[in-house]
Amino acid sequence: MCGIAGVRYYDGREPSERMLRRMSGCIVHRGPDDEGVWTGDGTGLSFRRLSIIDLAEGHQPLSNEDDSVWIVFNGEIYNYKELREQLSARGHRFKTRTDTEVIVHLYEEYGESCVTHLRGMFGFVIWDRRTRTLFGARDHFGIKPFYYAADGEKFAFASEIKSLLMLDGARREVNLQSLANYLTFQYVPDPDTMFEGIRKLPPAHTVTVDRNGGIRIKRYWD
């Protein structure tokens, strides 16, 4: 189990490293072995790691060869070795043996449709510096969590709600409709949560945030 968190500001301001470490620090239980932070282009990515594959080289956030594509990833890709062989045959060069890096090169090769090649459980976010696009995805059955908060100035994401509550100026308000749903059904239906302004990305969905802050959520599997 690992943990991801981050934020994209539409006006280009750089997220503070202190805030990003707060966001990842409150989910240290998800990844006690390592932490990492990256900022650039008005975007910040943070990560907590539980070491499973490639113990020495699995540090995140992780990038491609020219640092134009960055990723934070929580999960496990079961077919990553086969995908790595296919991508290597197409000219991609790897610097680690992680399944994380396979997703980076898969995105370079196939764009948003990279998720259709993955077999496993995952929640990840990719920042594409070339197109200034943030791309996130959740696995087919929603095994790995993915929460997000969006308003007119930013898009933020995390493995757990508590990380989003660490954002500067975060709202801490109960969603009254969700409370009513919980009292009626004993759970909160997707995509809502108990917090106003915080939502769940449904299983088998991707989210794309373009350079102007436009948000597109898409189902990739049924």
PDB file of C-alpha atoms in Angstrom:
ATOM      1  CA  MET A   1       0.000   0.000   0.000  1.00  0.00           C
ATOM      2  CA  CYS A   2       1.285   3.453  -0.952  1.00  0.00           C
ATOM      3  CA  GLY A   3      -0.231   6.923  -0.879  1.00  0.00           C
ATOM      4  CA  ILE A   4      -0.439   9.709  -3.448  1.00  0.00           C
ATOM      5  CA  ALA A   5      -1.458  13.349  -3.155  1.00  0.00           C
ATOM      6  CA  GLY A   6      -1.028  16.548  -5.105  1.00  0.00           C
ATOM      7  CA  VAL A   7      -2.481  19.722  -6.516  1.00  0.00           C
ATOM      8  CA  ARG A   8      -2.588  21.676  -9.769  1.00  0.00           C
ATOM      9  CA  TYR A   9      -3.070  25.473  -9.619  1.00  0.00           C
ATOM     10  CA  TYR A  10      -4.555  26.962 -12.761  1.00  0.00           C
ATOM     11  CA  ASP A  11      -2.876  30.350 -12.296  1.00  0.00           C
ATOM     12  CA  GLY A  12       0.587  28.780 -12.335  1.00  0.00           C
ATOM     13  CA  ARG A  13       1.556  29.446  -8.723  1.00  0.00           C
ATOM     14  CA  GLU A  14       3.870  26.816  -7.273  1.00  0.00           C
ATOM     15  CA  PRO A  15       2.407  24.640  -4.492  1.00  0.00           C
ATOM     16  CA  SER A  16       4.442  24.914  -1.329  1.00  0.00           C
ATOM     17  CA  GLU A  17       6.587  21.911  -0.443  1.00  0.00           C
ATOM     18  CA  ARG A  18       5.490  22.323   3.155  1.00  0.00           C
ATOM     19  CA  MET A  19       1.835  21.852   2.185  1.00  0.00           C
ATOM     20  CA  LEU A  20       2.650  18.845  -0.009  1.00  0.00           C
ATOM     21  CA  ARG A  21       4.548  17.208   2.836  1.00  0.00           C
ATOM     22  CA  ARG A  22       1.560  17.816   5.114  1.00  0.00           C
ATOM     23  CA  MET A  23      -0.628  16.090   2.548  1.00  0.00           C
ATOM     24  CA  SER A  24       1.645  13.049   2.351  1.00  0.00           C
ATOM     25  CA  GLY A  25       2.643  13.115   6.011  1.00  0.00           C
ATOM     26  CA  CYS A  26      -0.880  12.465   7.270  1.00  0.00           C
ATOM     27  CA  ILE A  27      -0.975   9.209   5.267  1.00  0.00           C
ATOM     28  CA  VAL A  28       2.437   7.934   6.360  1.00  0.00           C
ATOM     29  CA  HIS A  29       0.734   4.704   7.450  1.00  0.00           C
ATOM     30  CA  ARG A  30       0.202   3.923   3.759  1.00  0.00           C
ATOM     31  CA  GLY A  31       3.914   4.126   2.998  1.00  0.00           C
ATOM     32  CA  PRO A  32       6.455   4.265   5.824  1.00  0.00           C
ATOM     33  CA  ASP A  33       9.504   3.380   3.692  1.00  0.00           C
ATOM     34  CA  ASP A  34      10.025   6.535   1.629  1.00  0.00           C
ATOM     35  CA  GLU A  35       8.550   9.879   0.662  1.00  0.00           C
ATOM     36  CA  GLY A  36       8.977  12.181  -2.290  1.00  0.00           C
ATOM     37  CA  VAL A  37       7.841  15.592  -3.507  1.00  0.00           C
ATOM     38  CA  TRP A  38       8.074  17.279  -6.909  1.00  0.00           C
ATOM     39  CA  THR A  39       6.866  20.724  -7.998  1.00  0.00           C
ATOM     40  CA  GLY A  40       6.835  22.530 -11.317  1.00  0.00           C
ATOM     41  CA  ASP A  41       4.493  24.307 -13.738  1.00  0.00           C
ATOM     42  CA  GLY A  42       2.037  25.153 -10.964  1.00  0.00           C
ATOM     43  CA  THR A  43       1.743  21.467 -10.092  1.00  0.00           C
ATOM     44  CA  GLY A  44       2.852  19.549  -7.019  1.00  0.00           C
ATOM     45  CA  LEU A  45       3.057  15.780  -6.552  1.00  0.00           C
ATOM     46  CA  SER A  46       3.730  13.988  -3.275  1.00  0.00           C
ATOM     47  CA  PHE A  47       4.117  10.338  -2.413  1.00  0.00           C
ATOM     48  CA  ARG A  48       4.435   7.875   0.447  1.00  0.00           C
ATOM     49  CA  ARG A  49       5.964   4.524  -0.433  1.00  0.00           C
ATOM     50  CA  LEU A  50       5.671   0.975   0.811  1.00  0.00           C
ATOM     51  CA  SER A  51       8.546  -0.832  -0.923  1.00  0.00           C
ATOM     52  CA  ILE A  52       7.428  -3.886  -2.902  1.00  0.00           C
ATOM     53  CA  ILE A  53       9.150  -3.945  -6.315  1.00  0.00           C
ATOM     54  CA  ASP A  54      12.679  -2.638  -7.075  1.00  0.00           C
ATOM     55  CA  LEU A  55      13.435  -1.679  -3.486  1.00  0.00           C
ATOM     56  CA  ALA A  56      16.477   0.437  -4.394  1.00  0.00           C
ATOM     57  CA  GLU A  57      15.127   2.364  -7.394  1.00  0.00           C
ATOM     58  CA  GLY A  58      11.428   2.795  -6.805  1.00  0.00           C
ATOM     59  CA  HIS A  59      11.472   6.391  -5.567  1.00  0.00           C
ATOM     60  CA  GLN A  60       8.540   8.560  -6.603  1.00  0.00           C
ATOM     61  CA  PRO A  61       7.517  10.958  -8.079  1.00  0.00           C
ATOM     62  CA  LEU A  62       9.112   9.336 -11.125  1.00  0.00           C
ATOM     63  CA  SER A  63       9.644  10.746 -14.617  1.00  0.00           C
ATOM     64  CA  ASN A  64      10.513   9.687 -18.144  1.00  0.00           C
ATOM     65  CA  GLU A  65      13.924  10.294 -19.729  1.00  0.00           C
ATOM     66  CA  ASP A  66      13.551  14.040 -20.337  1.00  0.00           C
ATOM     67  CA  ASP A  67      11.423  14.836 -17.261  1.00  0.00           C
ATOM     68  CA  SER A  68       8.460  15.839 -19.426  1.00  0.00           C
ATOM     69  CA  VAL A  69       6.097  13.259 -17.892  1.00  0.00           C
ATOM     70  CA  TRP A  70       5.826  12.708 -14.125  1.00  0.00           C
ATOM     71  CA  ILE A  71       3.810  10.164 -12.156  1.00  0.00           C
ATOM     72  CA  VAL A  72       2.728   9.224  -8.649  1.00  0.00           C
ATOM     73  CA  PHE A  73       1.270   5.728  -8.464  1.00  0.00           C
ATOM     74  CA  ASN A  74      -0.382   3.585  -5.814  1.00  0.00           C
ATOM     75  CA  GLY A  75      -0.984  -0.053  -6.636  1.00  0.00           C
ATOM     76  CA  GLU A  76       0.402  -3.049  -8.461  1.00  0.00           C
ATOM     77  CA  ILE A  77       0.381  -3.853 -12.169  1.00  0.00           C
ATOM     78  CA  TYR A  78       0.283  -7.608 -12.678  1.00  0.00           C
ATOM     79  CA  ASN A  79       1.251  -7.615 -16.371  1.00  0.00           C
ATOM     80  CA  TYR A  80       3.996  -4.998 -16.165  1.00  0.00           C
ATOM     81  CA  LYS A  81       6.767  -7.365 -17.273  1.00  0.00           C
ATOM     82  CA  GLU A  82       4.985  -8.193 -20.510  1.00  0.00           C
ATOM     83  CA  LEU A  83       4.208  -4.516 -21.098  1.00  0.00           C
ATOM     84  CA  ARG A  84       7.830  -3.598 -20.419  1.00  0.00           C
ATOM     85  CA  GLU A  85       9.007  -6.066 -23.072  1.00  0.00           C
ATOM     86  CA  GLN A  86       6.533  -4.681 -25.607  1.00  0.00           C
ATOM     87  CA  LEU A  87       7.551  -1.083 -24.881  1.00  0.00           C
ATOM     88  CA  SER A  88      11.261  -1.917 -25.018  1.00  0.00           C
ATOM     89  CA  ALA A  89      10.702  -3.445 -28.452  1.00  0.00           C
ATOM     90  CA  ARG A  90       9.157  -0.149 -29.523  1.00  0.00           C
ATOM     91  CA  GLY A  91      12.263   1.790 -28.460  1.00  0.00           C
ATOM     92  CA  HIS A  92      11.450   2.853 -24.918  1.00  0.00           C
ATOM     93  CA  ARG A  93      14.366   2.864 -22.468  1.00  0.00           C
ATOM     94  CA  PHE A  94      13.904   2.139 -18.771  1.00  0.00           C
ATOM     95  CA  LYS A  95      15.957   3.356 -15.813  1.00  0.00           C
ATOM     96  CA  THR A  96      14.221   1.224 -13.137  1.00  0.00           C
ATOM     97  CA  ARG A  97      12.549  -2.171 -12.896  1.00  0.00           C
ATOM     98  CA  THR A  98       9.343  -0.844 -11.417  1.00  0.00           C
ATOM     99  CA  ASP A  99       5.809  -1.226 -12.648  1.00  0.00           C
ATOM    100  CA  THR A 100       5.504   2.529 -12.055  1.00  0.00           C
ATOM    101  CA  GLU A 101       7.843   3.385 -14.902  1.00  0.00           C
ATOM    102  CA  VAL A 102       5.964   1.039 -17.227  1.00  0.00           C
ATOM    103  CA  ILE A 103       2.889   3.271 -16.810  1.00  0.00           C
ATOM    104  CA  VAL A 104       4.935   6.353 -17.728  1.00  0.00           C
ATOM    105  CA  HIS A 105       6.126   4.828 -21.012  1.00  0.00           C
ATOM    106  CA  LEU A 106       2.712   3.313 -21.675  1.00  0.00           C
ATOM    107  CA  TYR A 107       1.250   6.819 -21.410  1.00  0.00           C
ATOM    108  CA  GLU A 108       3.910   8.141 -23.794  1.00  0.00           C
ATOM    109  CA  GLU A 109       2.976   5.439 -26.292  1.00  0.00           C
ATOM    110  CA  TYR A 110      -0.816   5.381 -26.014  1.00  0.00           C
ATOM    111  CA  GLY A 111      -1.880   8.538 -24.197  1.00  0.00           C
ATOM    112  CA  GLU A 112      -5.028   8.283 -22.086  1.00  0.00           C
ATOM    113  CA  SER A 113      -5.869   4.864 -23.518  1.00  0.00           C
ATOM    114  CA  CYS A 114      -2.870   3.464 -21.612  1.00  0.00           C
ATOM    115  CA  VAL A 115      -5.307   2.330 -18.907  1.00  0.00           C
ATOM    116  CA  THR A 116      -6.864  -0.221 -21.263  1.00  0.00           C
ATOM    117  CA  HIS A 117      -3.548  -2.115 -21.302  1.00  0.00           C
ATOM    118  CA  LEU A 118      -3.218  -2.366 -17.518  1.00  0.00           C
ATOM    119  CA  ARG A 119      -4.144  -5.405 -15.452  1.00  0.00           C
ATOM    120  CA  GLY A 120      -3.999  -4.779 -11.746  1.00  0.00           C
ATOM    121  CA  MET A 121      -5.101  -2.431  -9.006  1.00  0.00           C
ATOM    122  CA  PHE A 122      -4.109   1.197  -9.271  1.00  0.00           C
ATOM    123  CA  GLY A 123      -4.698   4.823  -8.565  1.00  0.00           C
ATOM    124  CA  PHE A 124      -2.292   7.155 -10.305  1.00  0.00           C
ATOM    125  CA  VAL A 125      -1.830  10.691 -11.577  1.00  0.00           C
ATOM    126  CA  ILE A 126       0.386  11.784 -14.460  1.00  0.00           C
ATOM    127  CA  TRP A 127       1.490  15.366 -15.102  1.00  0.00           C
ATOM    128  CA  ASP A 128       2.305  15.919 -18.773  1.00  0.00           C
ATOM    129  CA  ARG A 129       4.491  19.018 -19.024  1.00  0.00           C
ATOM    130  CA  ARG A 130       4.298  19.032 -22.819  1.00  0.00           C
ATOM    131  CA  THR A 131       0.531  19.460 -22.998  1.00  0.00           C
ATOM    132  CA  ARG A 132       0.161  20.874 -19.455  1.00  0.00           C
ATOM    133  CA  THR A 133      -2.404  18.167 -18.756  1.00  0.00           C
ATOM    134  CA  LEU A 134      -3.083  16.304 -15.524  1.00  0.00           C
ATOM    135  CA  PHE A 135      -4.325  12.756 -16.086  1.00  0.00           C
ATOM    136  CA  GLY A 136      -5.552  10.430 -13.351  1.00  0.00           C
ATOM    137  CA  ALA A 137      -7.047   6.943 -13.289  1.00  0.00           C
ATOM    138  CA  ARG A 138      -8.589   4.403 -10.921  1.00  0.00           C
ATOM    139  CA  ASP A 139      -8.548   0.651 -11.455  1.00  0.00           C
ATOM    140  CA  HIS A 140     -11.396  -1.385 -12.940  1.00  0.00           C
ATOM    141  CA  PHE A 141     -13.021  -2.403  -9.637  1.00  0.00           C
ATOM    142  CA  GLY A 142     -11.998   0.539  -7.465  1.00  0.00           C
ATOM    143  CA  ILE A 143      -9.673  -1.477  -5.257  1.00  0.00           C
ATOM    144  CA  LYS A 144      -7.385   1.540  -4.868  1.00  0.00           C
ATOM    145  CA  PRO A 145      -8.925   4.804  -3.625  1.00  0.00           C
ATOM    146  CA  PHE A 146      -8.922   8.108  -5.483  1.00  0.00           C
ATOM    147  CA  TYR A 147     -10.400  11.292  -4.002  1.00  0.00           C
ATOM    148  CA  TYR A 148     -10.358  14.754  -5.517  1.00  0.00           C
ATOM    149  CA  ALA A 149     -11.434  18.335  -4.874  1.00  0.00           C
ATOM    150  CA  ALA A 150     -11.842  20.940  -7.600  1.00  0.00           C
ATOM    151  CA  ASP A 151     -12.807  24.591  -7.715  1.00  0.00           C
ATOM    152  CA  GLY A 152     -12.090  27.593  -9.891  1.00  0.00           C
ATOM    153  CA  GLU A 153      -8.452  27.847  -8.876  1.00  0.00           C
ATOM    154  CA  LYS A 154      -7.192  24.282  -8.458  1.00  0.00           C
ATOM    155  CA  PHE A 155      -7.610  20.539  -8.811  1.00  0.00           C
ATOM    156  CA  ALA A 156      -6.320  18.416  -5.928  1.00  0.00           C
ATOM    157  CA  PHE A 157      -6.209  14.643  -5.505  1.00  0.00           C
ATOM    158  CA  ALA A 158      -5.249  12.100  -2.864  1.00  0.00           C
ATOM    159  CA  SER A 159      -5.496   8.493  -1.735  1.00  0.00           C
ATOM    160  CA  GLU A 160      -7.344   9.583   1.390  1.00  0.00           C
ATOM    161  CA  ILE A 161      -9.648  12.460   2.250  1.00  0.00           C
ATOM    162  CA  LYS A 162      -7.481  13.580   5.146  1.00  0.00           C
ATOM    163  CA  SER A 163      -4.754  14.643   2.685  1.00  0.00           C
ATOM    164  CA  LEU A 164      -7.182  17.002   0.937  1.00  0.00           C
ATOM    165  CA  LEU A 165      -7.997  18.548   4.294  1.00  0.00           C
ATOM    166  CA  MET A 166      -4.320  19.545   4.527  1.00  0.00           C
ATOM    167  CA  LEU A 167      -4.633  21.889   1.527  1.00  0.00           C
ATOM    168  CA  ASP A 168      -4.144  25.568   2.267  1.00  0.00           C
ATOM    169  CA  GLY A 169      -7.619  27.020   2.763  1.00  0.00           C
ATOM    170  CA  ALA A 170      -9.311  23.601   2.709  1.00  0.00           C
ATOM    171  CA  ARG A 171     -13.030  23.497   3.469  1.00  0.00           C
ATOM    172  CA  ARG A 172     -14.128  21.243   6.326  1.00  0.00           C
ATOM    173  CA  GLU A 173     -17.885  21.145   5.819  1.00  0.00           C
ATOM    174  CA  VAL A 174     -20.257  18.193   6.024  1.00  0.00           C
ATOM    175  CA  ASN A 175     -22.174  17.324   2.862  1.00  0.00           C
ATOM    176  CA  LEU A 176     -25.713  17.201   4.242  1.00  0.00           C
ATOM    177  CA  GLN A 177     -27.072  15.154   1.333  1.00  0.00           C
ATOM    178  CA  SER A 178     -24.339  12.580   1.908  1.00  0.00           C
ATOM    179  CA  LEU A 179     -25.218  12.495   5.591  1.00  0.00           C
ATOM    180  CA  ALA A 180     -28.854  11.810   4.689  1.00  0.00           C
ATOM    181  CA  ASN A 181     -27.778   9.087   2.258  1.00  0.00           C
ATOM    182  CA  TYR A 182     -25.600   7.481   4.920  1.00  0.00           C
ATOM    183  CA  LEU A 183     -28.418   7.459   7.458  1.00  0.00           C
ATOM    184  CA  THR A 184     -30.711   5.940   4.824  1.00  0.00           C
ATOM    185  CA  PHE A 185     -28.419   3.437   3.059  1.00  0.00           C
ATOM    186  CA  GLN A 186     -25.547   3.022   5.572  1.00  0.00           C
ATOM    187  CA  TYR A 187     -23.034   4.197   2.955  1.00  0.00           C
ATOM    188  CA  VAL A 188     -22.350   7.225   0.748  1.00  0.00           C
ATOM    189  CA  PRO A 189     -23.002   6.485  -2.957  1.00  0.00           C
ATOM    190  CA  ASP A 190     -20.345   7.442  -5.518  1.00  0.00           C
ATOM    191  CA  PRO A 191     -19.137   9.964  -6.393  1.00  0.00           C
ATOM    192  CA  ASP A 192     -19.997  11.891  -3.222  1.00  0.00           C
ATOM    193  CA  THR A 193     -18.252  11.788   0.141  1.00  0.00           C
ATOM    194  CA  MET A 194     -19.204  13.059   3.581  1.00  0.00           C
ATOM    195  CA  PHE A 195     -17.291  16.274   2.879  1.00  0.00           C
ATOM    196  CA  GLU A 196     -18.624  19.165   0.830  1.00  0.00           C
ATOM    197  CA  GLY A 197     -16.461  19.684  -2.248  1.00  0.00           C
ATOM    198  CA  ILE A 198     -14.614  16.340  -2.041  1.00  0.00           C
ATOM    199  CA  ARG A 199     -15.571  13.539  -4.429  1.00  0.00           C
ATOM    200  CA  LYS A 200     -14.534   9.997  -5.321  1.00  0.00           C
ATOM    201  CA  LEU A 201     -13.358   9.102  -8.800  1.00  0.00           C
ATOM    202  CA  PRO A 202     -15.545   6.071  -9.602  1.00  0.00           C
ATOM    203  CA  PRO A 203     -13.954   2.707 -10.444  1.00  0.00           C
ATOM    204  CA  ALA A 204     -12.932   2.232 -14.103  1.00  0.00           C
ATOM    205  CA  HIS A 205     -12.828   5.991 -14.698  1.00  0.00           C
ATOM    206  CA  THR A 206     -10.184   8.483 -15.701  1.00  0.00           C
ATOM    207  CA  VAL A 207     -10.021  12.202 -15.052  1.00  0.00           C
ATOM    208  CA  THR A 208      -8.300  14.719 -17.303  1.00  0.00           C
ATOM    209  CA  VAL A 209      -7.624  18.325 -16.307  1.00  0.00           C
ATOM    210  CA  ASP A 210      -6.568  20.484 -19.247  1.00  0.00           C
ATOM    211  CA  ARG A 211      -4.338  23.556 -19.230  1.00  0.00           C
ATOM    212  CA  ASN A 212      -7.332  25.857 -18.668  1.00  0.00           C
ATOM    213  CA  GLY A 213      -8.772  23.889 -15.766  1.00  0.00           C
ATOM    214  CA  GLY A 214     -11.392  22.041 -17.774  1.00  0.00           C
ATOM    215  CA  ILE A 215     -12.211  18.689 -16.162  1.00  0.00           C
ATOM    216  CA  ARG A 216     -13.307  15.612 -18.102  1.00  0.00           C
ATOM    217  CA  ILE A 217     -14.233  12.348 -16.363  1.00  0.00           C
ATOM    218  CA  LYS A 218     -14.538   9.276 -18.571  1.00  0.00           C
ATOM    219  CA  ARG A 219     -15.404   5.608 -18.071  1.00  0.00           C
ATOM    220  CA  TYR A 220     -12.859   3.333 -19.765  1.00  0.00           C
ATOM    221  CA  TRP A 221     -14.318  -0.093 -18.911  1.00  0.00           C
ATOM    222  CA  ASP A 222     -17.679  -1.632 -18.090  1.00  0.00           C
TER     223      ASP A 222
END
